[in-house]
Amino acid sequence: MSIRIPKGLPALSALETEGVMVMDEESTVYQHHRPLRVGLLNLMPDKINTEIQFARLLGATPLQVELTLVKITNHAPKNTPAEHLASFYHDWSDIKDQKFDGFIVTGAPIEMLPFEHVSYWDELTRIFRWTQTNVHSSLNICWGAQAAMHYFHGMPKYALDEKAFGVFRHHGLKTDSPYLKGFSDDFNIPVSRWTEMRHTDIPSDSGLCVLIDSPDTGLCLLNDPKHHALHFFNHIEYDSHTLADEYFRDRDAGRGIRLPRNYFPDDCDTRSPRNQWRSHAHLLFANWITQIFQTAPADPGRIGNDRVFPPAVEMKHVETHAPSSLQGPAVQRIEMASSS
């Protein structure tokens, strides 16, 4: 139907050009059901493009969504103008007393760092715990998904011998899941990460259900009913050219990046890539929003009131299992690129 975004957000012109119905904060709401409130904790360096990517998918769903942009308190990202952050973002500490129907935690380019070494890890764990009482349903993306799985289930991450980078075939494993309604049996999803989590580390009593995986890149989407969350390890929200932008950025910086697999036509990086995942991205977000609409309390003040919060699993001594080829300079490269 439409998405309500902060007045003046740069995403407005891009979304209107694509035919997404957009309203700003001052527009009058003309529907019987209240708008669904969705928060976006944006940890990505390119915040403006990330805003567009998620707003595009949320705005194409059948229901009206009100988007709130959130950032880590007292963390000053280096790649986004301070004026943009001041105009459109809320510190988490300023909105933590509010209730949200949905909450998204994005990826972040810090995956080679142990979780507990991330400068804002303490606040992020407070946010994850807060989602259990103030959020009806969470959607954690890429590093955000790994961080949530580590916090809630104690799962470690493992460094890959080379970056999982490209567009890979995936399979839906639970066709009866409401989150996979309308999905094909197999489909393409962009992947861009240096680390992975593994099936064998899923605790037997966790209640986690694997919804999507790939024979090439492993786990992709898990349903976590105990924590009212979905954990998505890849980047179905990416634009057609996002992988290309990452590739040319790293190549030009001399980081030795390989050509993204199954992405450029005939593996020719001078040709425009074809988007092979757009329809399933819209399906996933439409299914998530529809599920929220069907299950969230009509009174947002009741969100989380009847929950018993499962304790987090403490894994303070678990570190990233990095092969020697990814220690030293590789870790330094990630840290240099990690300013969100």
Coordinates of C-alpha atoms in Angstrom, one line a residue:
M1 CA 0.0 0.0 0.0
S2 CA 2.4 2.7 1.2
I3 CA 5.2 3.6 3.6
R4 CA 5.5 6.6 5.8
I5 CA 9.1 7.9 6.1
P6 CA 10.6 10.9 7.8
K7 CA 9.9 14.2 5.9
G8 CA 12.7 15.1 3.5
L9 CA 14.4 11.6 3.6
P10 CA 16.5 11.2 0.4
A11 CA 14.8 7.9 -0.3
L12 CA 11.6 9.8 -1.2
S13 CA 12.5 10.7 -4.8
A14 CA 14.0 7.3 -5.6
L15 CA 11.0 5.4 -4.3
E16 CA 8.5 7.7 -6.1
T17 CA 10.4 7.2 -9.3
E18 CA 9.9 3.4 -8.9
G19 CA 6.2 3.8 -8.3
V20 CA 6.3 3.1 -4.6
M21 CA 3.5 5.0 -2.8
V22 CA 5.2 7.2 -0.2
M23 CA 3.8 9.5 2.5
D24 CA 5.8 11.7 4.9
E25 CA 5.2 12.1 8.6
E26 CA 2.7 14.9 8.2
S27 CA 0.4 13.0 5.7
T28 CA -3.1 12.0 6.8
V29 CA -3.6 8.3 7.3
Y30 CA -6.7 7.0 5.5
Q31 CA -7.2 3.4 6.7
H32 CA -9.1 1.7 9.4
H33 CA -6.1 -0.3 10.8
R34 CA -3.3 1.6 12.4
P35 CA 0.0 1.8 10.4
L36 CA 2.5 -1.0 11.4
R37 CA 5.5 0.5 13.1
V38 CA 8.8 -0.8 11.9
G39 CA 12.2 0.2 13.2
L40 CA 15.4 0.0 11.2
L41 CA 18.7 -0.2 13.1
N42 CA 21.0 0.7 10.2
L43 CA 24.5 -0.5 10.8
M44 CA 25.6 -0.4 7.2
P45 CA 28.2 2.2 6.0
D46 CA 26.1 3.4 3.0
K47 CA 23.1 4.3 5.1
I48 CA 21.2 6.3 2.5
N49 CA 21.2 3.4 -0.1
T50 CA 20.3 0.9 2.7
E51 CA 17.4 3.1 3.7
I52 CA 16.1 3.0 0.1
Q53 CA 16.5 -0.8 -0.2
F54 CA 14.5 -1.5 2.9
A55 CA 11.9 1.2 2.4
R56 CA 11.3 -0.1 -1.2
L57 CA 10.5 -3.5 0.1
L58 CA 8.4 -2.4 3.1
G59 CA 6.6 0.1 0.9
A60 CA 5.5 -2.5 -1.6
T61 CA 3.7 -4.6 0.9
P62 CA -0.1 -4.6 1.1
L63 CA -0.2 -2.7 4.4
Q64 CA 0.7 0.8 5.5
V65 CA 4.1 0.8 7.3
E66 CA 5.6 3.6 9.4
L67 CA 9.4 3.5 9.2
T68 CA 11.6 4.7 12.1
L69 CA 15.3 5.0 11.5
V70 CA 17.5 4.0 14.5
K71 CA 21.2 4.2 15.3
I72 CA 23.5 3.1 18.0
T73 CA 23.5 5.7 20.8
N74 CA 26.7 7.9 20.9
H75 CA 28.2 6.1 17.9
A76 CA 29.4 8.5 15.2
P77 CA 29.4 6.8 11.8
K78 CA 32.1 8.1 9.5
N79 CA 30.5 7.6 6.1
T80 CA 27.2 9.4 6.6
P81 CA 26.8 13.2 7.0
A82 CA 26.1 14.3 10.6
E83 CA 23.2 16.4 9.2
H84 CA 21.5 13.4 7.8
L85 CA 21.8 11.4 11.0
A86 CA 20.6 14.4 13.1
S87 CA 17.6 15.0 10.7
F88 CA 16.3 11.4 10.3
Y89 CA 17.8 9.1 12.9
H90 CA 16.9 8.4 16.5
D91 CA 19.3 7.1 19.1
W92 CA 18.1 3.8 20.4
S93 CA 18.2 5.2 24.0
D94 CA 15.6 7.8 22.9
I95 CA 13.1 5.2 21.5
K96 CA 13.6 2.3 23.8
D97 CA 10.4 3.0 25.7
Q98 CA 8.4 2.7 22.5
K99 CA 6.8 -0.4 21.0
F100 CA 7.3 -1.7 17.4
D101 CA 5.4 -4.2 15.3
G102 CA 8.6 -5.0 13.5
F103 CA 12.3 -4.3 13.9
I104 CA 15.2 -4.8 11.5
V105 CA 18.9 -5.1 12.4
T106 CA 21.1 -4.7 9.3
G107 CA 24.4 -6.2 8.5
A108 CA 27.7 -4.4 9.3
P109 CA 31.2 -4.8 7.7
I110 CA 32.8 -6.0 10.9
E111 CA 32.3 -9.7 10.7
M112 CA 36.0 -10.6 11.2
L113 CA 36.0 -9.1 14.6
P114 CA 34.9 -11.3 17.5
F115 CA 31.5 -10.2 18.6
E116 CA 32.6 -9.0 22.0
H117 CA 35.3 -6.8 20.4
V118 CA 32.8 -4.7 18.5
S119 CA 32.7 -1.2 20.1
Y120 CA 28.9 -1.2 20.4
W121 CA 28.4 -4.8 21.3
D122 CA 27.1 -4.0 24.8
E123 CA 24.4 -1.7 23.5
L124 CA 23.5 -4.2 20.7
T125 CA 22.9 -6.9 23.2
R126 CA 20.6 -4.6 25.2
I127 CA 18.7 -4.0 21.9
F128 CA 18.4 -7.7 21.3
R129 CA 17.0 -8.1 24.8
W130 CA 14.7 -5.1 24.4
T131 CA 13.2 -6.7 21.2
Q132 CA 11.8 -9.4 23.4
T133 CA 9.6 -7.0 25.3
N134 CA 9.1 -4.1 22.9
V135 CA 9.0 -5.7 19.4
H136 CA 6.4 -8.1 18.0
S137 CA 8.7 -9.6 15.3
S138 CA 12.4 -9.0 14.5
L139 CA 14.2 -9.5 11.2
N140 CA 18.0 -9.7 11.5
I141 CA 20.2 -9.4 8.4
C142 CA 23.7 -10.8 7.6
W143 CA 26.0 -9.8 10.4
G144 CA 23.0 -8.7 12.4
A145 CA 21.7 -12.2 12.1
Q146 CA 25.0 -13.7 13.2
A147 CA 25.1 -11.4 16.2
A148 CA 21.6 -12.3 17.2
M149 CA 22.3 -16.0 16.9
H150 CA 25.4 -15.6 18.9
Y151 CA 23.6 -13.7 21.6
F152 CA 20.5 -15.8 21.9
H153 CA 21.9 -19.2 21.1
G154 CA 25.7 -19.0 21.7
M155 CA 26.5 -20.0 18.2
P156 CA 30.1 -19.3 16.9
K157 CA 30.9 -17.9 13.4
Y158 CA 33.7 -19.3 11.2
A159 CA 35.9 -17.5 8.8
L160 CA 35.7 -18.7 5.2
D161 CA 38.8 -19.5 3.1
E162 CA 37.5 -16.9 0.6
K163 CA 34.6 -14.5 0.6
A164 CA 31.2 -15.9 -0.2
F165 CA 30.4 -13.4 -2.9
G166 CA 27.9 -13.5 -5.7
V167 CA 24.4 -14.7 -6.5
F168 CA 23.8 -18.3 -5.4
R169 CA 21.0 -20.9 -5.7
H170 CA 19.0 -21.4 -2.6
H171 CA 16.3 -23.9 -1.6
G172 CA 13.2 -23.5 0.5
L173 CA 13.0 -26.3 3.1
K174 CA 9.7 -25.5 4.7
T175 CA 7.1 -24.9 2.0
D176 CA 4.3 -24.7 4.7
S177 CA 6.0 -21.7 6.4
P178 CA 4.0 -18.5 6.1
Y179 CA 7.3 -16.7 5.5
L180 CA 7.9 -18.7 2.3
K181 CA 4.4 -18.4 0.8
G182 CA 4.7 -18.0 -3.0
F183 CA 8.4 -19.0 -3.1
S184 CA 9.7 -21.2 -5.8
D185 CA 11.4 -24.5 -4.9
D186 CA 14.8 -22.9 -5.7
F187 CA 15.8 -19.3 -6.3
N188 CA 18.7 -16.9 -6.3
I189 CA 19.9 -14.7 -3.5
P190 CA 22.9 -12.3 -3.2
V191 CA 25.6 -13.3 -0.7
S192 CA 28.4 -11.1 0.5
R193 CA 30.2 -12.2 3.7
W194 CA 33.5 -13.5 5.0
T195 CA 32.1 -15.8 7.7
E196 CA 29.4 -18.4 8.2
M197 CA 27.4 -20.2 10.9
R198 CA 26.8 -23.9 10.6
H199 CA 23.9 -26.4 10.8
T200 CA 25.9 -28.5 13.2
D201 CA 26.1 -25.7 15.9
I202 CA 22.3 -25.2 16.1
P203 CA 21.3 -26.3 19.6
S204 CA 18.9 -29.2 19.6
D205 CA 16.6 -27.4 22.1
S206 CA 16.7 -24.0 20.5
G207 CA 13.4 -24.3 18.5
L208 CA 15.2 -22.9 15.5
C209 CA 13.9 -24.0 12.1
V210 CA 15.9 -23.7 8.9
L211 CA 13.7 -22.2 6.2
I212 CA 16.2 -21.6 3.4
D213 CA 19.7 -22.8 2.8
S214 CA 22.1 -23.2 -0.1
P215 CA 24.4 -26.1 -1.2
D216 CA 27.1 -23.5 -1.9
T217 CA 26.8 -21.0 1.0
G218 CA 25.0 -22.9 3.7
L219 CA 22.4 -21.4 6.1
C220 CA 20.4 -18.5 4.9
L221 CA 17.1 -18.0 6.8
L222 CA 16.1 -19.4 10.2
N223 CA 12.9 -18.9 12.1
D224 CA 13.4 -18.4 15.8
P225 CA 9.9 -18.6 17.4
K226 CA 11.3 -18.5 21.0
H227 CA 12.7 -15.0 20.3
H228 CA 10.0 -13.9 17.8
A229 CA 12.7 -13.4 15.1
L230 CA 13.9 -14.3 11.7
H231 CA 17.6 -14.5 11.0
F232 CA 18.6 -14.0 7.4
F233 CA 22.4 -14.4 6.7
N234 CA 22.4 -13.0 3.2
H235 CA 21.3 -9.8 1.3
I236 CA 18.0 -10.3 -0.4
E237 CA 17.4 -6.6 0.0
Y238 CA 20.3 -5.6 -2.3
D239 CA 19.8 -3.5 -5.4
S240 CA 20.9 -4.8 -8.8
H241 CA 24.3 -3.0 -8.6
T242 CA 25.1 -3.4 -4.9
L243 CA 27.5 -6.4 -5.4
A244 CA 29.1 -4.5 -8.4
D245 CA 29.7 -1.5 -6.2
E246 CA 31.3 -3.7 -3.5
Y247 CA 33.4 -5.5 -6.1
F248 CA 34.8 -2.3 -7.8
R249 CA 35.4 -0.6 -4.4
D250 CA 37.5 -3.5 -3.1
R251 CA 39.2 -4.1 -6.5
D252 CA 40.2 -0.4 -6.7
A253 CA 41.5 -0.5 -3.1
G254 CA 43.7 -3.5 -4.0
R255 CA 42.0 -5.9 -1.6
G256 CA 42.2 -8.9 -4.0
I257 CA 38.5 -9.5 -4.3
R258 CA 37.3 -12.1 -6.7
L259 CA 34.6 -11.5 -9.3
P260 CA 31.2 -12.1 -7.8
R261 CA 29.9 -15.5 -8.9
N262 CA 26.8 -15.9 -11.2
Y263 CA 26.4 -12.1 -11.3
F264 CA 27.8 -10.3 -14.3
P265 CA 26.6 -11.7 -17.7
D266 CA 29.3 -14.0 -19.0
D267 CA 31.5 -12.9 -16.0
C268 CA 32.2 -9.7 -17.8
D269 CA 32.4 -6.8 -15.3
T270 CA 31.7 -4.2 -18.0
R271 CA 28.2 -5.6 -18.6
S272 CA 25.2 -4.6 -16.3
P273 CA 24.2 -7.4 -13.9
R274 CA 20.7 -8.8 -14.1
N275 CA 18.6 -8.8 -11.0
Q276 CA 17.7 -12.5 -10.3
W277 CA 16.2 -12.1 -6.8
R278 CA 13.9 -9.1 -6.8
S279 CA 10.6 -11.0 -6.9
H280 CA 11.6 -13.2 -3.9
A281 CA 12.8 -10.2 -1.9
H282 CA 9.3 -8.6 -2.3
L283 CA 7.7 -11.9 -1.4
L284 CA 9.7 -12.3 1.8
F285 CA 9.0 -8.8 3.1
A286 CA 5.3 -9.0 2.1
N287 CA 5.0 -12.4 4.0
W288 CA 6.8 -10.9 7.0
I289 CA 4.6 -7.8 7.2
T290 CA 1.4 -9.9 6.6
Q291 CA 2.4 -12.2 9.4
I292 CA 2.9 -9.3 11.7
F293 CA -0.4 -7.8 10.7
Q294 CA -2.2 -11.1 11.4
T295 CA -0.6 -11.7 14.8
A296 CA 0.3 -8.3 16.4
P297 CA -2.0 -6.9 19.1
A298 CA -4.4 -4.2 17.9
D299 CA -3.2 -2.1 20.8
P300 CA 0.6 -1.6 20.3
G301 CA 1.0 -1.0 24.1
R302 CA 0.3 -4.7 24.6
I303 CA 3.3 -5.9 22.5
G304 CA 5.5 -8.1 24.6
N305 CA 3.3 -7.9 27.7
D306 CA 2.6 -11.7 27.9
R307 CA 6.1 -12.9 27.0
V308 CA 8.5 -14.9 29.2
F309 CA 12.0 -13.9 28.0
P310 CA 14.3 -16.9 27.4
P311 CA 17.8 -16.1 28.8
A312 CA 20.6 -15.4 26.4
V313 CA 23.4 -17.9 26.1
E314 CA 26.6 -16.5 27.3
M315 CA 29.6 -17.5 25.1
K316 CA 32.3 -15.1 26.2
H317 CA 35.2 -17.2 25.1
V318 CA 34.0 -18.2 21.7
E319 CA 36.1 -16.5 19.0
T320 CA 36.0 -16.4 15.2
H321 CA 37.7 -19.5 13.9
A322 CA 39.9 -17.9 11.3
P323 CA 42.4 -19.8 9.1
S324 CA 45.9 -18.3 8.9
S325 CA 45.1 -16.9 5.5
L326 CA 42.5 -14.6 7.0
Q327 CA 44.4 -13.4 10.1
G328 CA 46.7 -10.4 10.3
P329 CA 46.3 -8.2 7.1
A330 CA 42.8 -9.6 6.3
V331 CA 41.5 -8.6 9.7
Q332 CA 43.1 -5.2 9.3
R333 CA 41.4 -4.7 6.0
I334 CA 38.0 -5.5 7.5
E335 CA 38.6 -3.1 10.4
M336 CA 39.6 -0.3 8.0
A337 CA 36.4 -0.8 6.1
S338 CA 34.2 -1.3 9.1
S339 CA 33.2 2.2 10.0
S340 CA 29.4 2.3 9.9

